[in-house]
Short mmCIF file of C-alpha atoms and ligand atoms in Angstrom, two decimals:
data_model
loop_
_atom_site.label_atom_id
_atom_site.label_comp_id
_atom_site.label_asym_id
_atom_site.label_seq_id
_atom_site.Cartn_x
_atom_site.Cartn_y
_atom_site.Cartn_z
CA MET A 28 -31.70 -29.50 -16.23
CA THR A 29 -27.97 -30.08 -16.65
CA LEU A 30 -25.93 -26.92 -17.04
CA LEU A 31 -22.40 -28.25 -16.83
CA GLN A 32 -20.92 -31.57 -17.79
CA VAL A 33 -17.36 -32.63 -17.06
CA ARG A 34 -16.43 -35.89 -18.76
CA HIS A 35 -13.24 -37.92 -18.44
CA LEU A 36 -11.39 -34.69 -17.84
CA ARG A 37 -7.63 -34.87 -17.69
CA HIS A 38 -5.13 -32.05 -17.52
CA ASP A 39 -1.35 -32.47 -17.56
CA TYR A 40 1.34 -30.02 -16.56
CA ARG A 41 4.54 -31.00 -18.34
CA GLY A 42 3.45 -34.59 -18.67
CA ALA A 43 2.25 -35.04 -15.08
CA ALA A 44 -1.51 -35.27 -14.63
CA ALA A 45 -3.08 -32.80 -12.19
CA VAL A 46 -6.62 -34.14 -12.72
CA ASP A 47 -7.50 -37.42 -14.36
CA GLU A 48 -10.70 -39.22 -15.37
CA LEU A 49 -12.91 -36.66 -13.69
CA THR A 50 -16.57 -37.02 -14.52
CA PHE A 51 -19.57 -35.24 -13.01
CA ALA A 52 -22.51 -33.08 -13.99
CA VAL A 53 -24.01 -29.99 -12.35
CA GLY A 54 -27.65 -28.99 -12.69
CA ALA A 55 -28.73 -25.40 -13.25
CA GLY A 56 -29.12 -23.54 -9.98
CA GLU A 57 -27.10 -26.03 -7.95
CA LEU A 58 -24.43 -25.02 -5.46
CA VAL A 59 -21.73 -27.65 -5.58
CA CYS A 60 -18.80 -27.63 -3.18
CA ILE A 61 -15.55 -29.31 -4.14
CA THR A 62 -13.06 -30.43 -1.57
CA GLY A 63 -9.91 -32.49 -1.71
CA PRO A 64 -6.36 -32.77 -0.39
CA SER A 65 -3.97 -29.88 -0.79
CA GLY A 66 -2.50 -29.65 -4.28
CA CYS A 67 -4.78 -32.36 -5.67
CA GLY A 68 -5.90 -30.31 -8.69
CA LYS A 69 -8.97 -28.35 -7.51
CA SER A 70 -7.82 -25.06 -9.02
CA THR A 71 -6.88 -26.85 -12.22
CA LEU A 72 -10.37 -28.29 -12.43
CA LEU A 73 -11.96 -24.84 -12.08
CA ARG A 74 -9.57 -23.37 -14.66
CA ALA A 75 -10.53 -26.11 -17.11
CA VAL A 76 -14.23 -25.47 -16.51
CA ALA A 77 -13.63 -21.75 -17.15
CA GLY A 78 -11.87 -22.43 -20.43
CA LEU A 79 -8.61 -20.98 -19.09
CA VAL A 80 -6.69 -24.21 -19.67
CA GLU A 81 -7.35 -26.69 -22.39
CA PRO A 82 -8.04 -30.25 -21.23
CA THR A 83 -5.36 -32.74 -22.22
CA ALA A 84 -8.16 -35.27 -22.61
CA GLY A 85 -11.88 -35.36 -21.99
CA GLU A 86 -14.17 -32.37 -22.19
CA VAL A 87 -16.18 -29.72 -20.43
CA ARG A 88 -19.62 -28.85 -21.76
CA LEU A 89 -21.77 -25.88 -20.85
CA HIS A 90 -25.39 -26.05 -22.04
CA GLY A 91 -24.22 -29.06 -24.02
CA ASP A 92 -21.59 -27.11 -25.98
CA PRO A 93 -17.88 -27.77 -25.49
CA VAL A 94 -16.12 -24.95 -23.64
CA ARG A 95 -13.34 -23.58 -25.88
CA ALA A 96 -12.95 -20.02 -24.56
CA VAL A 97 -14.11 -18.31 -21.39
CA PRO A 98 -17.93 -18.34 -21.52
CA ASP A 99 -19.55 -14.94 -21.34
CA GLU A 100 -21.97 -15.89 -18.58
CA LEU A 101 -19.22 -17.11 -16.26
CA SER A 102 -17.49 -15.40 -13.33
CA PHE A 103 -14.45 -16.54 -11.40
CA VAL A 104 -13.20 -15.66 -7.93
CA PHE A 105 -9.53 -16.62 -7.85
CA GLN A 106 -7.68 -18.15 -4.94
CA ASP A 107 -5.03 -15.41 -5.11
CA TYR A 108 -7.39 -12.48 -4.75
CA GLY A 109 -4.49 -10.10 -4.09
CA ARG A 110 -3.02 -10.77 -7.52
CA SER A 111 -6.42 -10.76 -9.16
CA LEU A 112 -7.35 -7.12 -8.45
CA PHE A 113 -5.81 -4.50 -10.71
CA PRO A 114 -3.75 -2.20 -8.48
CA TRP A 115 -3.94 0.76 -10.86
CA LEU A 116 -7.75 0.83 -10.72
CA SER A 117 -9.86 2.03 -7.82
CA VAL A 118 -12.20 -0.41 -6.12
CA ARG A 119 -15.14 0.94 -8.11
CA ARG A 120 -13.32 0.68 -11.42
CA ASN A 121 -12.19 -2.85 -10.61
CA VAL A 122 -15.78 -3.90 -9.96
CA GLU A 123 -17.05 -2.07 -13.05
CA LEU A 124 -14.44 -3.64 -15.32
CA PRO A 125 -16.37 -6.72 -16.53
CA LEU A 126 -19.33 -4.46 -17.29
CA ARG A 127 -17.17 -1.94 -19.14
CA TRP A 128 -15.67 -4.70 -21.25
CA ARG A 129 -19.18 -5.89 -22.02
CA SER A 130 -20.08 -2.36 -23.16
CA VAL A 131 -22.60 -1.66 -20.39
CA GLY A 132 -23.41 2.06 -20.18
CA ARG A 133 -21.75 4.31 -17.64
CA ALA A 134 -24.79 5.00 -15.47
CA GLU A 135 -25.83 1.38 -15.25
CA ARG A 136 -22.25 0.37 -14.52
CA ALA A 137 -22.01 2.73 -11.59
CA GLU A 138 -25.34 1.61 -10.23
CA ARG A 139 -24.60 -2.09 -10.46
CA ALA A 140 -21.10 -1.72 -9.04
CA ALA A 141 -22.46 0.19 -6.06
CA GLU A 142 -25.11 -2.46 -5.56
CA ALA A 143 -22.56 -5.30 -5.75
CA LEU A 144 -20.23 -3.56 -3.31
CA ALA A 145 -23.04 -2.87 -0.88
CA GLY A 146 -24.06 -6.52 -1.25
CA VAL A 147 -20.72 -7.71 0.11
CA GLY A 148 -20.83 -5.10 2.88
CA LEU A 149 -18.30 -2.73 1.33
CA ALA A 150 -19.91 0.67 0.99
CA GLY A 151 -17.80 3.84 1.02
CA VAL A 152 -14.50 2.45 -0.22
CA ASP A 153 -15.25 2.95 -3.94
CA ASP A 154 -12.49 5.45 -4.53
CA ARG A 155 -9.80 3.63 -2.60
CA TYR A 156 -7.31 1.32 -4.22
CA PRO A 157 -7.19 -2.44 -3.58
CA TRP A 158 -3.78 -2.24 -1.90
CA GLN A 159 -5.20 0.22 0.61
CA LEU A 160 -7.63 -2.43 1.88
CA SER A 161 -7.18 -5.38 4.23
CA GLY A 162 -6.98 -8.89 2.77
CA GLY A 163 -10.57 -9.67 3.73
CA MET A 164 -11.82 -6.45 2.13
CA GLN A 165 -9.88 -7.20 -1.05
CA GLN A 166 -11.49 -10.61 -1.19
CA ARG A 167 -14.91 -8.99 -0.92
CA VAL A 168 -14.06 -6.67 -3.80
CA ALA A 169 -13.16 -9.72 -5.88
CA ILE A 170 -16.48 -11.32 -4.94
CA ALA A 171 -18.39 -8.14 -5.80
CA ARG A 172 -16.66 -8.06 -9.19
CA ALA A 173 -17.70 -11.66 -9.83
CA LEU A 174 -21.32 -10.97 -8.90
CA VAL A 175 -21.69 -7.70 -10.78
CA THR A 176 -22.30 -9.42 -14.14
CA ARG A 177 -25.02 -11.65 -12.60
CA PRO A 178 -23.33 -14.77 -13.98
CA ALA A 179 -25.20 -17.99 -14.74
CA LEU A 180 -22.16 -19.95 -13.57
CA LEU A 181 -19.99 -18.75 -10.72
CA LEU A 182 -16.67 -20.44 -9.98
CA MET A 183 -15.08 -19.71 -6.62
CA ASP A 184 -11.65 -20.95 -5.53
CA GLU A 185 -11.43 -20.87 -1.73
CA PRO A 186 -13.20 -17.52 -1.66
CA PHE A 187 -13.51 -17.21 2.10
CA ALA A 188 -10.16 -18.63 3.15
CA SER A 189 -8.70 -15.32 4.21
CA VAL A 190 -11.52 -13.61 6.07
CA ASP A 191 -12.24 -13.76 9.78
CA ALA A 192 -14.86 -16.16 11.11
CA GLN A 193 -17.61 -13.58 11.54
CA THR A 194 -17.16 -12.13 8.04
CA ARG A 195 -16.93 -15.62 6.67
CA PHE A 196 -20.37 -16.51 8.10
CA GLU A 197 -21.81 -13.32 6.62
CA LEU A 198 -20.31 -13.97 3.21
CA GLU A 199 -21.43 -17.58 3.22
CA ASP A 200 -25.01 -16.52 3.93
CA LEU A 201 -24.76 -13.76 1.33
CA LEU A 202 -23.60 -16.28 -1.26
CA ARG A 203 -26.48 -18.65 -0.56
CA ARG A 204 -28.96 -15.77 -0.64
CA VAL A 205 -27.71 -14.41 -3.96
CA GLN A 206 -27.39 -17.88 -5.40
CA ARG A 207 -31.00 -18.75 -4.57
CA ALA A 208 -32.41 -15.37 -5.57
CA ARG A 209 -30.79 -15.48 -9.03
CA ALA A 210 -30.74 -19.27 -9.44
CA THR A 211 -26.99 -19.01 -10.03
CA THR A 212 -25.06 -22.23 -10.50
CA VAL A 213 -22.03 -22.23 -8.24
CA LEU A 214 -18.91 -24.39 -8.13
CA LEU A 215 -17.02 -23.59 -4.96
CA VAL A 216 -13.69 -25.05 -3.89
CA THR A 217 -13.03 -25.13 -0.18
CA HIS A 218 -10.67 -26.98 2.12
CA ASP A 219 -13.07 -26.46 5.02
CA ILE A 220 -15.25 -29.55 5.48
CA ASP A 221 -17.84 -27.69 7.56
CA GLU A 222 -18.12 -24.98 4.95
CA SER A 223 -18.59 -27.50 2.14
CA VAL A 224 -21.52 -29.07 3.98
CA TYR A 225 -23.04 -25.81 5.17
CA LEU A 226 -22.96 -24.18 1.74
CA GLY A 227 -23.47 -27.02 -0.67
CA ASP A 228 -26.41 -28.73 -2.22
CA ARG A 229 -23.80 -31.35 -3.03
CA VAL A 230 -20.24 -32.02 -1.99
CA LEU A 231 -17.74 -33.52 -4.43
CA VAL A 232 -14.76 -35.12 -2.73
CA LEU A 233 -11.60 -35.47 -4.81
CA SER A 234 -8.67 -37.83 -4.36
CA ARG A 235 -5.02 -36.89 -4.01
CA SER A 236 -3.30 -35.77 -7.18
CA PRO A 237 -4.12 -36.60 -9.93
CA ALA A 238 -7.61 -35.78 -8.76
CA HIS A 239 -10.50 -38.05 -9.58
CA LEU A 240 -13.88 -38.22 -7.99
CA VAL A 241 -14.02 -40.10 -4.68
CA ALA A 242 -17.54 -39.24 -3.59
CA ASP A 243 -20.52 -37.21 -4.74
CA LEU A 244 -22.57 -36.57 -1.61
CA PRO A 245 -25.98 -34.91 -1.72
CA VAL A 246 -26.52 -32.55 1.21
CA ASP A 247 -29.94 -33.29 2.65
CA LEU A 248 -30.30 -30.17 4.73
CA PRO A 249 -33.16 -27.68 4.51
CA ALA A 250 -32.59 -25.05 1.81
CA GLU A 251 -32.88 -22.31 4.42
CA ARG A 252 -29.69 -22.58 6.43
CA ASP A 253 -28.70 -20.96 9.64
CA GLN A 254 -25.16 -20.66 10.94
CA ILE A 255 -26.01 -21.84 14.44
CA GLY A 256 -29.03 -24.08 13.94
CA THR A 257 -27.79 -25.88 10.83
CA ARG A 258 -24.28 -26.45 12.08
CA GLY A 259 -25.69 -27.93 15.28
CA SER A 260 -28.11 -30.34 13.62
CA ALA A 261 -27.54 -34.09 13.67
CA ALA A 262 -27.79 -34.30 9.88
CA PHE A 263 -25.01 -31.70 9.51
CA VAL A 264 -22.73 -33.50 11.93
CA ALA A 265 -23.32 -36.83 10.18
CA LEU A 266 -22.55 -35.35 6.75
CA ARG A 267 -19.45 -33.63 8.00
CA GLY A 268 -18.20 -36.99 9.30
CA GLU A 269 -18.95 -38.61 5.99
CA VAL A 270 -16.98 -36.00 4.01
CA ALA A 271 -14.05 -36.30 6.40
CA ARG A 272 -14.04 -40.10 6.04
CA ARG A 273 -14.12 -39.89 2.25
CA LEU A 274 -11.25 -37.42 2.23
CA ARG A 275 -9.04 -40.02 3.83
CA ALA A 276 -7.84 -42.56 1.35
CA PRO A 277 -7.21 -45.95 3.01
CA GLY A 278 -4.24 -45.77 5.35
CA ASP A 279 -3.66 -42.17 4.37
CA PRO A 280 -4.62 -39.54 6.90
CA ALA A 281 -4.11 -36.84 4.27
CA ALA A 282 -4.29 -33.25 5.36
CA VAL A 283 -7.07 -31.34 3.69
CA GLY A 284 -6.17 -28.09 2.04
CA MET B 16 10.94 19.62 2.95
CA ALA B 17 13.18 17.71 5.35
CA ARG B 18 14.68 15.92 2.37
CA ILE B 19 15.53 19.16 0.60
CA ALA B 20 17.08 20.51 3.79
CA ARG B 21 19.22 17.37 4.12
CA ASN B 22 20.28 17.61 0.48
CA LEU B 23 21.21 21.25 0.87
CA GLY B 24 23.12 20.45 4.04
CA GLY B 25 25.11 17.81 2.21
CA LEU B 26 25.88 20.18 -0.66
CA LEU B 27 26.98 22.94 1.71
CA GLY B 28 29.24 20.54 3.57
CA PHE B 29 30.80 19.39 0.32
CA ALA B 30 31.39 22.98 -0.84
CA LEU B 31 32.94 23.84 2.52
CA LEU B 32 35.38 20.89 2.35
CA TRP B 33 36.29 21.86 -1.20
CA GLU B 34 36.92 25.49 -0.23
CA VAL B 35 39.06 24.47 2.75
CA ALA B 36 41.02 21.95 0.68
CA VAL B 37 41.93 24.61 -1.88
CA ARG B 38 42.58 27.43 0.60
CA THR B 39 44.93 25.29 2.69
CA GLY B 40 46.86 24.37 -0.43
CA LEU B 41 45.86 20.67 -0.28
CA VAL B 42 44.66 20.98 -3.89
CA PRO B 43 46.45 23.37 -6.26
CA GLU B 44 44.23 26.38 -6.96
CA ARG B 45 45.39 26.58 -10.55
CA PHE B 46 43.71 23.25 -11.36
CA VAL B 47 40.80 23.35 -8.98
CA PRO B 48 39.59 26.83 -8.14
CA PRO B 49 37.59 27.05 -4.88
CA PRO B 50 33.76 27.05 -5.00
CA THR B 51 33.53 30.77 -4.26
CA VAL B 52 35.49 31.52 -7.42
CA VAL B 53 33.55 28.91 -9.43
CA LEU B 54 30.23 30.30 -8.21
CA ALA B 55 31.25 33.85 -9.17
CA GLU B 56 32.21 32.57 -12.61
CA LEU B 57 28.92 30.71 -12.80
CA GLY B 58 27.08 33.99 -12.16
CA GLU B 59 28.99 35.60 -14.99
CA LEU B 60 28.35 32.71 -17.34
CA VAL B 61 24.64 32.71 -16.68
CA ALA B 62 24.52 36.44 -17.33
CA GLN B 63 25.82 35.80 -20.85
CA ARG B 64 23.15 35.16 -23.43
CA GLY B 65 25.42 32.75 -25.29
CA PHE B 66 25.83 30.39 -22.38
CA LEU B 67 22.09 29.99 -21.89
CA ALA B 68 21.85 29.09 -25.57
CA ASP B 69 24.48 26.41 -24.92
CA VAL B 70 22.50 24.98 -22.01
CA LEU B 71 19.35 25.06 -24.09
CA ALA B 72 21.08 23.25 -26.96
CA THR B 73 22.18 20.49 -24.60
CA VAL B 74 18.77 20.13 -22.95
CA LEU B 75 16.99 20.14 -26.30
CA ALA B 76 19.27 17.46 -27.73
CA TRP B 77 18.75 15.44 -24.55
CA ALA B 78 14.96 15.70 -24.75
CA ILE B 79 14.83 14.71 -28.43
CA ALA B 80 17.21 11.80 -27.85
CA LEU B 81 15.19 10.51 -24.89
CA GLY B 82 11.90 10.84 -26.76
CA LEU B 83 13.39 9.03 -29.72
CA ALA B 84 14.76 6.27 -27.51
CA ALA B 85 11.39 5.77 -25.81
CA ALA B 86 9.56 5.77 -29.14
CA ILE B 87 11.85 2.98 -30.35
CA ALA B 88 12.39 0.99 -27.16
CA VAL B 89 8.84 0.74 -25.79
CA PRO B 90 7.25 -0.78 -28.93
CA ALA B 91 10.31 -2.96 -29.48
CA GLY B 92 10.15 -4.09 -25.86
CA LEU B 93 6.46 -4.92 -26.19
CA VAL B 94 7.20 -7.09 -29.22
CA LEU B 95 10.21 -8.80 -27.65
CA GLY B 96 8.41 -9.23 -24.35
CA SER B 97 5.29 -10.82 -25.76
CA ALA B 98 6.87 -12.91 -28.53
CA PRO B 99 9.50 -15.26 -27.09
CA ALA B 100 10.44 -16.45 -30.59
CA VAL B 101 11.44 -12.93 -31.64
CA ARG B 102 13.30 -12.47 -28.36
CA VAL B 103 15.37 -15.60 -28.93
CA ALA B 104 16.05 -14.66 -32.55
CA THR B 105 17.30 -11.17 -31.65
CA ARG B 106 19.20 -12.03 -28.48
CA ALA B 107 22.63 -12.29 -30.12
CA VAL B 108 22.26 -8.96 -31.92
CA VAL B 109 21.04 -7.19 -28.81
CA GLU B 110 23.76 -8.63 -26.59
CA PHE B 111 26.35 -7.59 -29.19
CA LEU B 112 25.09 -4.02 -29.62
CA ARG B 113 24.35 -3.22 -26.00
CA PRO B 114 27.89 -3.18 -24.53
CA ILE B 115 29.30 -0.93 -27.27
CA PRO B 116 30.16 2.41 -25.60
CA SER B 117 28.39 5.12 -27.54
CA VAL B 118 31.45 7.40 -27.60
CA ALA B 119 33.23 4.69 -29.59
CA LEU B 120 30.60 5.18 -32.24
CA ILE B 121 31.34 8.92 -32.64
CA PRO B 122 33.48 8.60 -35.80
CA LEU B 123 30.97 6.31 -37.44
CA VAL B 124 28.00 8.50 -36.56
CA VAL B 125 29.77 11.68 -37.66
CA LEU B 126 30.45 10.02 -41.01
CA LEU B 127 26.83 8.96 -41.30
CA VAL B 128 24.91 12.03 -40.11
CA GLY B 129 27.53 14.75 -40.02
CA SER B 130 28.78 16.58 -36.93
CA GLY B 131 25.66 18.67 -36.37
CA PRO B 132 23.26 18.17 -33.44
CA GLU B 133 22.08 14.99 -35.18
CA ALA B 134 25.27 13.25 -34.09
CA LYS B 135 24.81 13.78 -30.37
CA ILE B 136 21.09 13.05 -30.59
CA ALA B 137 21.72 9.78 -32.43
CA LEU B 138 24.41 8.69 -29.98
CA ALA B 139 22.40 9.60 -26.89
CA ALA B 140 19.31 7.87 -28.27
CA TYR B 141 21.42 4.78 -28.97
CA ALA B 142 22.65 4.67 -25.40
CA ALA B 143 19.20 5.46 -23.96
CA VAL B 144 17.40 2.70 -25.83
CA TRP B 145 18.79 -0.14 -23.72
CA PRO B 146 17.50 0.57 -20.21
CA ILE B 147 14.01 1.29 -21.56
CA LEU B 148 14.06 -1.79 -23.78
CA PHE B 149 15.20 -4.13 -21.05
CA ASN B 150 12.79 -2.76 -18.48
CA THR B 151 9.89 -3.14 -20.87
CA VAL B 152 10.80 -6.74 -21.72
CA TYR B 153 11.31 -7.52 -18.04
CA ALA B 154 7.95 -6.00 -17.11
CA LEU B 155 6.09 -8.19 -19.55
CA GLY B 156 7.89 -11.24 -18.19
CA GLU B 157 6.68 -10.30 -14.71
CA LEU B 158 3.06 -10.16 -15.79
CA ASP B 159 1.17 -12.39 -13.38
CA THR B 160 -0.78 -15.29 -14.89
CA VAL B 161 -3.54 -14.74 -12.32
CA MET B 162 -3.89 -11.19 -13.62
CA VAL B 163 -4.07 -12.34 -17.21
CA ASP B 164 -6.62 -15.02 -16.29
CA THR B 165 -8.64 -12.41 -14.43
CA ALA B 166 -8.69 -10.22 -17.52
CA ARG B 167 -9.86 -13.16 -19.59
CA VAL B 168 -12.75 -14.07 -17.29
CA CYS B 169 -13.70 -10.39 -17.13
CA GLY B 170 -14.19 -10.57 -20.89
CA ALA B 171 -10.89 -9.31 -22.34
CA GLY B 172 -9.52 -10.73 -25.57
CA ARG B 173 -5.86 -10.72 -26.56
CA ALA B 174 -5.70 -7.12 -27.75
CA ARG B 175 -7.54 -5.77 -24.73
CA THR B 176 -5.38 -7.77 -22.36
CA LEU B 177 -2.33 -6.13 -23.95
CA THR B 178 -3.65 -2.56 -23.81
CA SER B 179 -5.64 -2.66 -20.57
CA VAL B 180 -3.58 -5.05 -18.46
CA ALA B 181 -0.07 -5.60 -19.82
CA LEU B 182 0.53 -1.91 -20.59
CA PRO B 183 -0.58 -0.45 -17.25
CA HIS B 184 1.29 -3.23 -15.48
CA ALA B 185 4.46 -2.42 -17.45
CA ALA B 186 4.16 1.37 -17.20
CA PRO B 187 6.05 1.86 -13.90
CA PHE B 188 8.87 -0.43 -15.07
CA VAL B 189 9.08 1.46 -18.36
CA PHE B 190 9.13 4.74 -16.47
CA THR B 191 12.00 3.52 -14.30
CA GLY B 192 13.83 2.63 -17.52
CA ILE B 193 13.18 6.13 -18.86
CA ARG B 194 14.62 7.64 -15.70
CA MET B 195 17.78 5.55 -16.01
CA SER B 196 18.01 6.47 -19.68
CA ALA B 197 17.53 10.16 -18.92
CA ALA B 198 20.79 10.22 -16.98
CA VAL B 199 22.62 8.17 -19.62
CA ALA B 200 21.38 10.40 -22.44
CA LEU B 201 22.56 13.59 -20.73
CA ILE B 202 26.02 12.11 -20.16
CA VAL B 203 26.29 11.06 -23.80
CA VAL B 204 25.05 14.43 -25.12
CA VAL B 205 27.61 16.40 -23.09
CA SER B 206 30.39 13.90 -23.84
CA THR B 207 29.73 14.06 -27.56
CA GLU B 208 29.71 17.85 -27.49
CA PHE B 209 33.08 17.69 -25.77
CA LEU B 210 34.64 14.97 -27.90
CA ALA B 211 33.18 15.80 -31.31
CA GLY B 212 33.16 19.58 -30.90
CA ALA B 213 29.57 20.69 -31.29
CA ALA B 214 28.57 24.20 -32.41
CA ARG B 215 26.61 24.71 -29.20
CA GLY B 216 26.22 22.93 -25.88
CA ILE B 217 27.59 22.64 -22.36
CA GLY B 218 30.23 20.21 -23.59
CA ARG B 219 31.47 22.76 -26.10
CA VAL B 220 31.83 25.39 -23.34
CA ILE B 221 33.91 22.96 -21.32
CA LEU B 222 36.03 22.04 -24.35
CA GLU B 223 36.75 25.67 -25.23
CA ALA B 224 37.55 26.71 -21.68
CA SER B 225 39.87 23.78 -21.14
CA SER B 226 41.90 24.28 -24.29
CA GLY B 227 44.37 27.10 -24.72
CA ALA B 228 44.23 29.38 -21.67
CA ALA B 229 42.75 26.58 -19.54
CA ARG B 230 40.12 28.53 -17.64
CA MET B 231 39.47 25.94 -14.97
CA ASP B 232 36.95 28.20 -13.22
CA VAL B 233 34.83 28.23 -16.39
CA VAL B 234 35.28 24.49 -16.87
CA LEU B 235 34.09 23.80 -13.34
CA ALA B 236 31.22 26.30 -13.55
CA ALA B 237 29.95 24.65 -16.75
CA THR B 238 30.41 21.21 -15.20
CA LEU B 239 28.35 22.40 -12.25
CA VAL B 240 25.58 23.45 -14.63
CA ALA B 241 25.64 20.03 -16.29
CA GLY B 242 25.29 18.47 -12.83
CA LEU B 243 22.43 20.79 -11.94
CA VAL B 244 20.58 19.99 -15.15
CA GLY B 245 20.97 16.27 -14.45
CA PHE B 246 19.80 16.73 -10.88
CA ALA B 247 16.74 18.73 -11.94
CA ILE B 248 15.81 16.16 -14.60
CA ASN B 249 16.06 13.26 -12.16
CA GLU B 250 14.20 15.09 -9.42
CA GLY B 251 11.41 16.05 -11.82
CA LEU B 252 11.04 12.54 -13.20
CA GLU B 253 11.12 11.04 -9.72
CA ARG B 254 8.26 13.25 -8.61
CA LEU B 255 6.28 12.62 -11.76
CA GLY B 256 6.75 8.87 -11.27
CA ALA B 257 5.65 9.00 -7.64
CA ARG B 258 2.52 10.85 -8.68
CA LEU B 259 1.65 8.70 -11.70
CA PHE B 260 2.45 5.34 -10.15
CA ALA B 261 1.51 5.69 -6.52
CA TRP B 262 -0.16 2.29 -6.84
CA SER B 263 3.02 0.53 -7.79
CA PRO B 264 5.69 -0.87 -5.47
CA VAL B 265 8.08 -0.50 -8.42
CA ALA B 266 7.82 3.28 -8.45
CA ALA B 267 8.24 3.51 -4.69
CA GLY B 268 11.23 1.23 -4.38
CA ALA B 269 13.06 1.74 -7.64
CA LEU B 270 16.42 3.38 -8.01
N1 ATP C 314 1.09 -23.75 -13.87
C1 ATP C 314 1.49 -24.96 -13.40
N2 ATP C 314 2.59 -25.56 -13.90
C2 ATP C 314 3.00 -26.76 -13.43
N3 ATP C 314 2.37 -27.44 -12.47
C3 ATP C 314 1.28 -26.90 -11.92
C4 ATP C 314 0.77 -25.63 -12.36
N4 ATP C 314 -0.33 -25.34 -11.63
C5 ATP C 314 -0.50 -26.38 -10.79
N5 ATP C 314 0.45 -27.32 -10.96
C6 ATP C 314 0.55 -28.60 -10.24
O1 ATP C 314 -0.65 -29.30 -10.44
C7 ATP C 314 -1.10 -29.88 -9.24
C8 ATP C 314 -2.50 -29.39 -8.91
O2 ATP C 314 -2.46 -27.98 -8.68
P1 ATP C 314 -3.75 -27.16 -8.28
O3 ATP C 314 -3.34 -25.76 -8.07
O4 ATP C 314 -4.81 -27.42 -9.27
O5 ATP C 314 -4.15 -27.86 -6.90
P2 ATP C 314 -5.15 -27.34 -5.77
O6 ATP C 314 -5.93 -28.53 -5.36
O7 ATP C 314 -5.90 -26.15 -6.21
O8 ATP C 314 -4.13 -26.95 -4.61
P3 ATP C 314 -4.38 -26.00 -3.34
O9 ATP C 314 -5.18 -26.79 -2.37
O10 ATP C 314 -3.00 -25.75 -2.83
O11 ATP C 314 -5.06 -24.78 -3.83
C9 ATP C 314 -0.07 -29.54 -8.19
O12 ATP C 314 0.78 -30.63 -8.02
C10 ATP C 314 0.67 -28.38 -8.76
O13 ATP C 314 2.02 -28.41 -8.35
MG1 MG C 315 -5.98 -24.22 -5.49
#
């Protein structure tokens, strides 16, 4: 069943297109990774899907309906996590915020926030403030806040870019676990080719700016993934090579970012 | 504690230099009495019931003026800061009014509201509006788009984004504006008392002591009190700000 449809999407900033003629669909419960050269328009694409920017042309549909405002069942983890947490609120209150604004009762709020924080491995920092935490911990708070509403559609913009390798593996596995348990649909932007293959059910490769779709690669790996086993498998290595090849436009060894 | 000790040390050093300068005849004692004499006079002044009423009159006028300025400037700043069209439309008026020294407005204000306490309150409020207004407008301009987008995906509409995100974000900037205005308002209150001859106030004490017999010891003692009031106000606001806005780099780094 199709959850999200992006059709002929174009978005201009002051006349210059950041994404152009972008068309793809995402089925319910899919985890789709998006990768593309630095500055090609990945964040713009996510913002358009979230209803934060209006498409210059084309459309985004959720459950078949055009997205005009931010859908209620959507969560977003921003690339700039540091600027996305409210410094005047404690960690707990930051995580509770989307629930409070949806009028969820106090007791349930506290319970679900604690659960979400424990889920990302952040127990015992509830009463601290975001700026008292390391970058990686702040990013986990942002992820906990996105998960606390149990969204049907989760958008993540380079969510693991700033955490150390070990934490990154843990968070990747946590994301896949949560995503499968709740059948969440996830759109995740990453500049890490390995991560896109390890996490995704599909990998969308975008061109340089203005971004359009270069490849839509299904990831034929077992649903149960394992950081060491999966990454060592022949299928993984082959897919990784394929994504890397597609990222390079002819005669253009573009850096990925 | 260490800070207070350093401050006290600085004050003592200054008083010592002053005393030496007068005693050695570097500065004529008739115009500038030494701190020992001024302090003795200060003791006498404070012992008088009338003088405390003067200090109270000044502080009260200051507080009302500052409250009035904040009540006008914060809402006005929110409107100007979130509606660029209004900001552009009012820019010329604001840029014209702002540089007018409030003491130049004394005759006009006295004509309009009389020479009672209303005059100094109106003038001080006028002068105090600007720093608060500009800080509020500036704060809204600094509002991060990522923060606004975050509020929107967390389920906030326009009104909630204003009250729950823009306002807390602006609060430390506004507070810094209030602190700057607090100093300005006190200066204007005392100046108006001195220049327009109020019935009560520190400025009136200075005016009376300086005319006729020219009691420079009284003048300096009253000036010292004005300085102390200003110091206490700033110190109090600084501490309040540090406590309220510990989360904000603005509060920590601001002047
Ligand atoms: N608010 C904006 N105003 C003007 N131009 C913008 C704005 N945001 C992005 N752009 C431009 O649009 C293009 C795409 O930006 P976008 O942030 O979507 O790319 P990205 O793929 O997410 O980049 P990165 O890999 O650095 O995160 C860039 O050329 C950028 O300079
Ligand atoms: Mg980006």
